[in-house]
Short mmCIF file of C-alpha atoms in Angstrom, two decimals:
data_model
loop_
_atom_site.label_atom_id
_atom_site.label_comp_id
_atom_site.label_asym_id
_atom_site.label_seq_id
_atom_site.Cartn_x
_atom_site.Cartn_y
_atom_site.Cartn_z
CA MET A 619 26.86 11.23 -33.38
CA LEU A 620 24.54 10.80 -30.45
CA TYR A 621 22.29 8.06 -31.85
CA ASP A 622 23.40 5.81 -28.99
CA ARG A 623 21.71 8.19 -26.56
CA PHE A 624 18.28 7.40 -28.00
CA ILE A 625 15.75 4.84 -26.84
CA VAL A 626 13.05 4.11 -29.41
CA ALA A 627 9.54 3.36 -28.11
CA LEU A 628 7.95 0.55 -30.11
CA ASP A 629 4.27 1.41 -29.59
CA PRO A 630 2.51 -0.48 -32.40
CA PRO A 631 0.30 1.55 -34.73
CA ARG A 632 -3.29 0.29 -35.02
CA GLY A 633 -3.45 -3.04 -36.78
CA ALA A 634 0.30 -3.63 -36.75
CA GLY A 635 1.59 -7.12 -36.03
CA VAL A 636 4.77 -8.05 -34.22
CA GLY A 637 6.55 -8.14 -37.59
CA TRP A 638 6.32 -4.36 -37.65
CA ALA A 639 8.22 -4.09 -34.35
CA LEU A 640 10.85 -6.57 -35.50
CA ARG A 641 11.44 -4.66 -38.74
CA VAL A 642 11.89 -1.36 -36.86
CA ALA A 643 14.15 -2.98 -34.25
CA SER A 644 16.30 -4.58 -36.96
CA ALA A 645 16.57 -1.31 -38.91
CA LEU A 646 17.81 0.55 -35.81
CA CYS A 647 19.96 -2.25 -34.37
CA GLY A 648 23.51 -1.06 -33.69
CA PHE A 649 22.34 2.58 -33.62
CA ALA A 650 19.65 3.11 -30.96
CA TRP A 651 20.84 2.47 -27.38
CA GLY A 652 17.71 0.52 -26.74
CA PHE A 653 14.03 -0.11 -27.26
CA LYS A 654 11.15 0.71 -24.98
CA LEU A 655 8.31 -1.81 -25.00
CA GLY A 656 5.19 -0.61 -23.23
CA LEU A 657 1.74 -1.83 -22.34
CA PRO A 658 0.39 -1.41 -25.89
CA PHE A 659 3.19 -3.74 -27.01
CA LEU A 660 2.48 -6.26 -24.25
CA ALA A 661 -1.26 -6.18 -24.95
CA GLY A 662 -0.60 -6.66 -28.67
CA PHE A 663 2.20 -9.20 -28.77
CA GLY A 664 2.54 -10.70 -25.30
CA VAL A 665 5.70 -11.76 -23.51
CA GLU A 666 6.63 -13.64 -26.68
CA GLY A 667 6.95 -10.26 -28.42
CA PHE A 668 9.56 -9.23 -25.84
CA ARG A 669 11.54 -12.38 -26.59
CA LEU A 670 11.39 -11.75 -30.33
CA VAL A 671 12.65 -8.15 -30.08
CA ARG A 672 15.47 -9.29 -27.81
CA ARG A 673 16.41 -11.88 -30.44
CA ALA A 674 16.10 -9.39 -33.32
CA CYS A 675 18.71 -7.12 -31.72
CA PRO A 676 20.55 -8.81 -28.85
CA GLY A 677 22.93 -5.85 -28.33
CA ALA A 678 20.18 -3.32 -27.56
CA SER A 679 18.91 -2.58 -24.08
CA ILE A 680 15.26 -3.53 -23.66
CA VAL A 681 13.27 -1.32 -21.33
CA ALA A 682 9.89 -2.69 -20.21
CA ASP A 683 7.85 0.45 -19.80
CA LEU A 684 4.85 -1.11 -18.12
CA LYS A 685 4.40 2.01 -15.97
CA LEU A 686 3.97 -0.32 -13.01
CA ALA A 687 1.83 1.26 -10.32
CA ASP A 688 0.42 -1.47 -8.13
CA ILE A 689 1.03 -3.25 -4.85
CA GLY A 690 4.35 -5.10 -4.63
CA PHE A 691 2.76 -8.53 -4.97
CA SER A 692 1.13 -7.68 -8.31
CA MET A 693 4.16 -5.82 -9.70
CA ARG A 694 6.37 -8.83 -8.95
CA LEU A 695 3.95 -11.26 -10.59
CA THR A 696 4.06 -9.08 -13.69
CA VAL A 697 7.79 -8.48 -13.99
CA GLU A 698 8.65 -12.11 -13.37
CA ARG A 699 7.01 -12.85 -16.72
CA VAL A 700 9.03 -10.32 -18.75
CA GLY A 701 12.21 -10.38 -16.62
CA PRO A 702 14.12 -12.89 -18.75
CA TYR A 703 13.86 -10.65 -21.84
CA VAL A 704 14.49 -7.15 -20.47
CA ASP A 705 17.32 -5.07 -19.04
CA ALA A 706 15.20 -2.54 -17.17
CA VAL A 707 11.63 -1.96 -15.99
CA ILE A 708 9.87 1.35 -15.37
CA ALA A 709 7.59 1.86 -12.38
CA HIS A 710 5.84 4.88 -10.85
CA SER A 711 7.42 6.39 -7.73
CA PHE A 712 4.01 7.56 -6.50
CA VAL A 713 3.05 4.07 -5.30
CA GLY A 714 5.54 4.47 -2.46
CA VAL A 715 8.02 2.09 -0.87
CA GLU A 716 6.19 0.09 1.80
CA GLY A 717 4.43 -2.94 0.31
CA GLY A 718 5.05 -1.42 -3.12
CA LEU A 719 8.38 -0.38 -4.67
CA GLY A 720 10.34 -1.96 -1.81
CA GLU A 721 9.31 -5.41 -3.02
CA LEU A 722 9.89 -4.50 -6.66
CA ALA A 723 13.40 -3.16 -5.91
CA GLU A 724 14.21 -6.38 -4.07
CA TRP A 725 13.12 -8.41 -7.09
CA ALA A 726 15.22 -6.16 -9.35
CA ARG A 727 18.32 -6.75 -7.21
CA GLU A 728 17.76 -10.51 -7.12
CA SER A 729 17.10 -10.83 -10.83
CA GLY A 730 19.70 -8.38 -12.13
CA VAL A 731 17.08 -6.25 -13.90
CA ARG A 732 17.50 -2.48 -13.57
CA LEU A 733 14.72 -0.40 -12.09
CA ALA A 734 13.76 3.09 -13.30
CA LEU A 735 11.21 5.24 -11.50
CA VAL A 736 9.03 7.97 -12.98
CA TYR A 737 9.58 11.41 -11.44
CA THR A 738 7.29 13.50 -13.65
CA MET A 739 5.70 12.90 -17.06
CA SER A 740 5.66 14.51 -20.49
CA HIS A 741 1.95 15.36 -20.93
CA GLY A 742 -0.02 18.35 -19.68
CA GLY A 743 -1.74 16.37 -16.92
CA SER A 744 1.61 15.84 -15.21
CA ALA A 745 1.29 19.41 -13.92
CA GLU A 746 -2.01 18.60 -12.15
CA VAL A 747 -0.81 16.12 -9.50
CA LEU A 748 2.71 14.80 -10.15
CA ALA A 749 4.53 18.12 -10.42
CA PRO A 750 3.00 19.68 -7.28
CA CYS A 751 3.64 16.43 -5.34
CA ARG A 752 7.18 15.95 -6.58
CA GLY A 753 8.83 16.69 -3.25
CA ARG A 754 7.26 13.46 -1.99
CA LEU A 755 8.12 11.64 -5.22
CA ALA A 756 11.76 12.70 -4.83
CA GLU A 757 11.76 11.32 -1.29
CA VAL A 758 10.53 7.92 -2.58
CA ILE A 759 13.20 7.94 -5.31
CA ARG A 760 15.92 8.76 -2.78
CA ARG A 761 14.82 5.87 -0.58
CA VAL A 762 14.68 3.33 -3.43
CA ARG A 763 17.81 4.69 -5.18
CA PRO A 764 16.94 3.15 -8.55
CA TRP A 765 19.26 2.76 -11.53
CA GLY A 766 17.17 5.21 -13.57
CA VAL A 767 14.79 8.14 -13.20
CA VAL A 768 12.25 9.23 -15.84
CA ALA A 769 11.77 12.98 -16.37
CA PRO A 770 10.11 14.66 -19.37
CA ALA A 771 11.96 16.17 -22.33
CA THR A 772 8.93 18.44 -22.75
CA ARG A 773 9.93 20.21 -19.48
CA PRO A 774 13.72 20.65 -19.48
CA GLY A 775 13.49 22.39 -16.09
CA GLU A 776 12.27 19.14 -14.55
CA VAL A 777 15.10 17.24 -16.26
CA GLU A 778 17.65 19.65 -14.75
CA GLU A 779 15.98 19.24 -11.39
CA ALA A 780 16.10 15.43 -11.65
CA ARG A 781 19.77 15.60 -12.69
CA ARG A 782 20.53 17.67 -9.58
CA LEU A 783 18.38 15.65 -7.14
CA PHE A 784 19.41 12.18 -8.33
CA PRO A 785 23.10 12.47 -9.29
CA TRP A 786 23.64 8.68 -9.21
CA ALA A 787 20.85 7.89 -11.67
CA ARG A 788 20.54 7.60 -15.42
CA ILE A 789 17.96 10.13 -16.51
CA LEU A 790 15.58 8.84 -19.23
CA SER A 791 13.48 11.49 -20.97
CA PRO A 792 10.36 10.75 -23.02
CA GLY A 793 8.39 13.26 -25.05
CA VAL A 794 10.75 13.82 -27.97
CA GLY A 795 9.14 14.17 -31.39
CA ALA A 796 5.38 13.72 -31.65
CA GLN A 797 4.83 14.90 -28.08
CA GLY A 798 6.54 18.18 -28.85
CA ALA A 799 10.09 18.21 -27.47
CA ARG A 800 12.87 18.93 -29.95
CA PRO A 801 15.58 16.25 -30.11
CA GLY A 802 18.35 17.27 -27.72
CA SER A 803 16.07 19.19 -25.34
CA ALA A 804 16.62 16.69 -22.56
CA LEU A 805 20.23 15.79 -23.35
CA CYS A 806 21.10 19.50 -23.20
CA ALA A 807 19.41 19.63 -19.77
CA GLY A 808 21.43 16.73 -18.37
CA ALA A 809 19.50 13.61 -19.38
CA ASP A 810 21.41 10.47 -20.32
CA TYR A 811 18.89 9.14 -22.82
CA GLU A 812 16.06 10.57 -24.86
CA ILE A 813 13.04 8.42 -25.63
CA VAL A 814 11.55 8.98 -29.06
CA GLY A 815 8.49 7.16 -30.33
CA ARG A 816 6.19 7.79 -33.26
CA SER A 817 8.48 10.21 -35.15
CA VAL A 818 11.05 7.43 -35.56
CA ALA A 819 9.19 4.13 -35.10
CA HIS A 820 6.22 5.08 -37.28
CA SER A 821 8.40 6.69 -39.94
CA PRO A 822 8.67 4.92 -43.29
CA ARG A 823 12.48 5.22 -42.85
CA PRO A 824 13.17 4.73 -39.12
CA LEU A 825 16.97 4.82 -39.36
CA GLU A 826 17.01 8.07 -41.30
CA ALA A 827 14.58 9.55 -38.78
CA LEU A 828 16.77 8.45 -35.86
CA LEU A 829 19.94 9.82 -37.45
CA GLU A 830 18.19 13.10 -38.16
CA ALA A 831 17.14 13.35 -34.50
CA ALA A 832 20.69 12.50 -33.41
CA ARG A 833 22.09 15.20 -35.70
CA GLU A 834 19.71 17.73 -34.19
CA ALA A 835 20.72 16.65 -30.67
CA SER A 836 24.42 16.98 -31.44
CA ARG A 837 24.31 20.65 -30.46
CA CYS A 838 24.49 19.35 -26.88
CA HIS A 839 27.52 17.87 -25.24
CA PRO A 840 25.96 15.49 -22.73
CA ARG A 841 28.10 14.09 -19.94
CA MET B 238 -26.17 -13.15 0.80
CA LEU B 239 -23.78 -10.54 -0.48
CA TYR B 240 -21.70 -12.69 -2.82
CA ASP B 241 -22.81 -10.50 -5.72
CA ARG B 242 -20.94 -7.58 -4.09
CA PHE B 243 -17.59 -9.30 -4.59
CA ILE B 244 -15.14 -8.98 -7.44
CA VAL B 245 -12.54 -11.75 -7.55
CA ALA B 246 -9.02 -10.85 -8.72
CA LEU B 247 -7.60 -13.57 -10.94
CA ASP B 248 -3.87 -12.99 -10.36
CA PRO B 249 -2.29 -16.26 -11.49
CA PRO B 250 -0.08 -18.05 -8.97
CA ARG B 251 3.46 -18.80 -10.20
CA GLY B 252 3.46 -21.40 -12.96
CA ALA B 253 -0.32 -21.37 -13.43
CA GLY B 254 -1.72 -21.55 -16.95
CA VAL B 255 -4.88 -19.93 -18.24
CA GLY B 256 -6.76 -23.15 -17.37
CA TRP B 257 -6.39 -22.21 -13.70
CA ALA B 258 -8.17 -18.90 -14.27
CA LEU B 259 -10.94 -20.54 -16.27
CA ARG B 260 -11.56 -23.14 -13.55
CA VAL B 261 -11.81 -20.43 -10.87
CA ALA B 262 -14.06 -18.27 -13.07
CA SER B 263 -16.35 -21.21 -13.81
CA ALA B 264 -16.55 -22.20 -10.14
CA LEU B 265 -17.61 -18.67 -9.13
CA CYS B 266 -19.82 -17.95 -12.14
CA GLY B 267 -23.29 -16.84 -11.09
CA PHE B 268 -22.02 -15.85 -7.62
CA ALA B 269 -19.22 -13.25 -7.90
CA TRP B 270 -20.33 -9.94 -9.43
CA GLY B 271 -17.25 -9.95 -11.58
CA PHE B 272 -13.61 -10.77 -12.16
CA LYS B 273 -10.64 -8.46 -12.05
CA LEU B 274 -7.91 -9.26 -14.57
CA GLY B 275 -4.69 -7.36 -13.97
CA LEU B 276 -1.26 -6.96 -15.50
CA PRO B 277 -0.01 -10.32 -14.18
CA PHE B 278 -2.92 -11.92 -16.04
CA LEU B 279 -2.23 -9.94 -19.23
CA ALA B 280 1.49 -10.76 -19.08
CA GLY B 281 0.70 -14.42 -18.54
CA PHE B 282 -2.20 -15.09 -20.87
CA GLY B 283 -2.47 -12.13 -23.23
CA VAL B 284 -5.63 -10.56 -24.62
CA GLU B 285 -6.72 -14.07 -25.57
CA GLY B 286 -6.95 -14.84 -21.83
CA PHE B 287 -9.47 -12.00 -21.45
CA ARG B 288 -11.57 -13.48 -24.24
CA LEU B 289 -11.52 -16.91 -22.64
CA VAL B 290 -12.63 -15.66 -19.19
CA ARG B 291 -15.42 -13.68 -20.83
CA ARG B 292 -16.55 -16.84 -22.60
CA ALA B 293 -16.22 -18.97 -19.44
CA CYS B 294 -18.69 -16.72 -17.59
CA PRO B 295 -20.52 -14.33 -19.93
CA GLY B 296 -22.74 -12.96 -17.16
CA ALA B 297 -19.90 -11.67 -15.00
CA SER B 298 -18.48 -8.16 -15.24
CA ILE B 299 -14.88 -8.16 -16.38
CA VAL B 300 -12.72 -5.40 -14.92
CA ALA B 301 -9.36 -4.83 -16.63
CA ASP B 302 -7.19 -3.66 -13.78
CA LEU B 303 -4.22 -2.58 -15.83
CA LYS B 304 -3.57 0.29 -13.41
CA LEU B 305 -3.16 2.52 -16.45
CA ALA B 306 -0.85 5.43 -15.71
CA ASP B 307 0.51 6.77 -18.96
CA ILE B 308 -0.07 9.49 -21.53
CA GLY B 309 -3.46 9.33 -23.24
CA PHE B 310 -2.03 8.04 -26.52
CA SER B 311 -0.46 4.98 -24.87
CA MET B 312 -3.45 4.25 -22.62
CA ARG B 313 -5.74 4.25 -25.65
CA LEU B 314 -3.48 1.96 -27.65
CA THR B 315 -3.59 -0.46 -24.71
CA VAL B 316 -7.30 -0.44 -23.93
CA GLU B 317 -8.29 -0.76 -27.58
CA ARG B 318 -6.79 -4.26 -27.45
CA VAL B 319 -8.76 -5.46 -24.41
CA GLY B 320 -11.86 -3.30 -24.93
CA PRO B 321 -13.94 -5.95 -26.73
CA TYR B 322 -13.71 -8.34 -23.76
CA VAL B 323 -14.14 -6.07 -20.73
CA ASP B 324 -16.85 -4.03 -19.02
CA ALA B 325 -14.57 -1.64 -17.15
CA VAL B 326 -10.95 -0.50 -17.01
CA ILE B 327 -9.05 0.91 -14.03
CA ALA B 328 -6.64 3.84 -14.40
CA HIS B 329 -4.76 6.05 -11.95
CA SER B 330 -6.16 9.50 -11.27
CA PHE B 331 -2.72 10.96 -10.56
CA VAL B 332 -1.83 11.07 -14.28
CA GLY B 333 -4.21 14.02 -14.59
CA VAL B 334 -6.73 15.00 -17.23
CA GLU B 335 -4.92 16.97 -19.92
CA GLY B 336 -3.31 14.67 -22.51
CA GLY B 337 -3.98 11.79 -20.11
CA LEU B 338 -7.30 10.71 -18.59
CA GLY B 339 -9.23 13.11 -20.79
CA GLU B 340 -8.37 11.00 -23.84
CA LEU B 341 -9.03 7.76 -21.99
CA ALA B 342 -12.46 8.97 -20.79
CA GLU B 343 -13.33 9.92 -24.35
CA TRP B 344 -12.42 6.43 -25.54
CA ALA B 345 -14.49 4.92 -22.71
CA ARG B 346 -17.54 6.96 -23.76
CA GLU B 347 -17.14 6.02 -27.42
CA SER B 348 -16.60 2.34 -26.76
CA GLY B 349 -19.15 1.85 -23.97
CA VAL B 350 -16.50 0.60 -21.53
CA ARG B 351 -16.75 1.93 -17.97
CA LEU B 352 -13.85 3.79 -16.44
CA ALA B 353 -12.80 3.51 -12.79
CA LEU B 354 -10.12 5.73 -11.27
CA VAL B 355 -7.88 4.95 -8.31
CA TYR B 356 -8.24 7.36 -5.39
CA THR B 357 -5.93 5.69 -2.85
CA MET B 358 -4.47 2.18 -2.57
CA SER B 359 -4.45 -0.70 -0.11
CA HIS B 360 -0.73 -1.06 0.71
CA GLY B 361 1.38 0.88 3.22
CA GLY B 362 3.10 2.94 0.51
CA SER B 363 -0.22 4.58 -0.35
CA ALA B 364 0.30 6.75 2.74
CA GLU B 365 3.60 8.12 1.38
CA VAL B 366 2.38 10.05 -1.68
CA LEU B 367 -1.21 9.22 -2.67
CA ALA B 368 -2.89 9.91 0.67
CA PRO B 369 -1.22 13.29 1.28
CA CYS B 370 -1.93 14.33 -2.34
CA ARG B 371 -5.52 13.13 -2.37
CA GLY B 372 -7.03 16.60 -2.50
CA ARG B 373 -5.56 16.92 -5.98
CA LEU B 374 -6.59 13.35 -6.87
CA ALA B 375 -10.17 14.14 -5.84
CA GLU B 376 -10.11 17.18 -8.12
CA VAL B 377 -9.07 15.00 -11.08
CA ILE B 378 -11.81 12.48 -10.26
CA ARG B 379 -14.43 15.25 -10.05
CA ARG B 380 -13.36 16.56 -13.46
CA VAL B 381 -13.41 13.13 -15.15
CA ARG B 382 -16.54 11.92 -13.29
CA PRO B 383 -15.84 8.23 -13.90
CA TRP B 384 -18.26 5.35 -13.41
CA GLY B 385 -16.13 3.95 -10.56
CA VAL B 386 -13.63 4.99 -7.91
CA VAL B 387 -11.12 2.66 -6.24
CA ALA B 388 -10.51 3.11 -2.49
CA PRO B 389 -8.88 0.60 -0.12
CA ALA B 390 -10.74 -1.78 2.17
CA THR B 391 -7.64 -1.70 4.37
CA ARG B 392 -8.48 1.94 5.25
CA PRO B 393 -12.24 2.22 5.77
CA GLY B 394 -11.84 5.93 6.54
CA GLU B 395 -10.71 6.52 2.96
CA VAL B 396 -13.67 4.47 1.67
CA GLU B 397 -16.08 6.66 3.66
CA GLU B 398 -14.32 9.73 2.32
CA ALA B 399 -14.60 8.47 -1.27
CA ARG B 400 -18.29 7.65 -0.70
CA ARG B 401 -18.87 11.24 0.47
CA LEU B 402 -16.74 12.95 -2.20
CA PHE B 403 -17.94 10.95 -5.21
CA PRO B 404 -21.63 10.24 -4.56
CA TRP B 405 -22.34 9.34 -8.21
CA ALA B 406 -19.65 6.63 -8.39
CA ARG B 407 -19.49 2.92 -7.69
CA ILE B 408 -16.81 2.45 -5.03
CA LEU B 409 -14.57 -0.60 -5.61
CA SER B 410 -12.43 -1.65 -2.65
CA PRO B 411 -9.39 -3.95 -2.92
CA GLY B 412 -7.38 -5.32 -0.03
CA VAL B 413 -9.82 -7.88 1.37
CA GLY B 414 -8.30 -11.15 2.55
CA ALA B 415 -4.55 -11.69 2.08
CA GLN B 416 -3.87 -7.95 2.26
CA GLY B 417 -5.45 -7.74 5.67
CA ALA B 418 -8.94 -6.27 5.45
CA ARG B 419 -11.77 -8.36 6.88
CA PRO B 420 -14.61 -9.11 4.41
CA GLY B 421 -17.26 -6.44 4.85
CA SER B 422 -14.83 -3.73 6.01
CA ALA B 423 -15.38 -1.69 2.87
CA LEU B 424 -19.06 -2.55 2.31
CA CYS B 425 -19.77 -1.38 5.88
CA ALA B 426 -17.97 1.88 5.05
CA GLY B 427 -20.08 2.54 1.95
CA ALA B 428 -18.30 0.67 -0.85
CA ASP B 429 -20.37 -0.98 -3.57
CA TYR B 430 -17.98 -3.86 -4.28
CA GLU B 431 -15.15 -5.54 -2.43
CA ILE B 432 -12.25 -6.97 -4.39
CA VAL B 433 -10.84 -10.18 -3.00
CA GLY B 434 -7.89 -12.00 -4.50
CA ARG B 435 -5.68 -14.75 -3.19
CA SER B 436 -7.89 -15.85 -0.29
CA VAL B 437 -10.59 -16.88 -2.77
CA ALA B 438 -8.86 -17.38 -6.13
CA HIS B 439 -5.92 -19.35 -4.74
CA SER B 440 -8.11 -21.39 -2.40
CA PRO B 441 -8.57 -25.08 -3.21
CA ARG B 442 -12.33 -24.43 -2.90
CA PRO B 443 -12.93 -20.95 -4.35
CA LEU B 444 -16.73 -21.01 -4.10
CA GLU B 445 -16.72 -22.00 -0.43
CA ALA B 446 -14.13 -19.29 0.25
CA LEU B 447 -16.28 -16.69 -1.53
CA LEU B 448 -19.44 -17.72 0.29
CA GLU B 449 -17.58 -17.61 3.61
CA ALA B 450 -16.41 -14.04 2.84
CA ALA B 451 -19.97 -13.10 1.83
CA ARG B 452 -21.32 -14.52 5.10
CA GLU B 453 -18.79 -12.49 7.05
CA ALA B 454 -19.74 -9.36 5.11
CA SER B 455 -23.44 -9.87 5.74
CA ARG B 456 -23.15 -7.95 9.01
CA CYS B 457 -23.27 -4.83 6.81
CA HIS B 458 -26.31 -3.53 5.03
CA PRO B 459 -24.79 -1.80 2.03
CA ARG B 460 -26.86 0.62 0.00
#
């Protein structure tokens, strides 16, 4: 079963408290490879929320998906706050290296936190700027050589491309479930992990939903 | 005096509590046009920090510079949390309209919060991807037609370009002070507001530092 190839995004539904996130994390603990905590989570529950999820399931990898896209100084100030509670942070490759990702990568090395960079995204708008500019994005990713690269399950061709261009990297693929990609779409195309959100985390029975997704993905034989 | 053309970024120095931000905001209240609260601020002080700054200086415009760069669903979940305490939010144009900024712009209209989109940035890395792709970024900005556009004081040529391309928009220019641009660089080039951070907010005498920057900028006669 491939449930350990899934990362579950804990984007809180409207009105949910941190207890919601802790219940979902506990239900999936020992199954999901990790949890993705994004800006909606940070805005809702603060850095303290990160600490609580870490404590609710210490074995899971915690990915801070803050979609960092700022100058190096500001990105560092941000990640220093969540660093103690996370295994990886996601930033956008389009901010470039000089005075930007260079400083963030240095912080990641010093602090032992893994860095993942976005190549392209899962929504329609990704085709407007990111996709046509991805030659330059790939150049930034090659220079930074991050632990992970984010490419969308909704476009398996871009996952295959990322797999080929960045052979050293873990490929993380969002867009599974509510955003339209079938579980396994990205794993079949060479991704290492699929990121699933609402269809598991907002389900009344998150573990059953995760196992069902893993069953569907088991048609693939990922590396 | 042009002090009311300055937005002061309240990025907390290491170890600072929310009291630091409130002291700076109070000292500049009635002078600075507004305050920019970014991800370091959110990570440090939460949504409650936004509420406290609003209360410390109700007349100032509060700009949530979360550098939003995600799918529409996630951006909305985030801004709904800070919306009650801010006048404007900043997002990245490169995420595109479909399933991205389109949804955010709709939320902005419904909630009465102004939207500002990043054109190019103030650090060196902006020249690696953003600047060469800015024809596509301009197209996104024209489609969304946001209240504001962000262009860097460190590159007055890009401010002039933004002024020409987006005549309806307020131009907000970061990069003044610690990042290298001289106060007035952007106002002289057609910007409406200059964003200054460390050189004012981390100064032992923030108001004197702001007034000094305003004096230096007074060589320009902005529109």
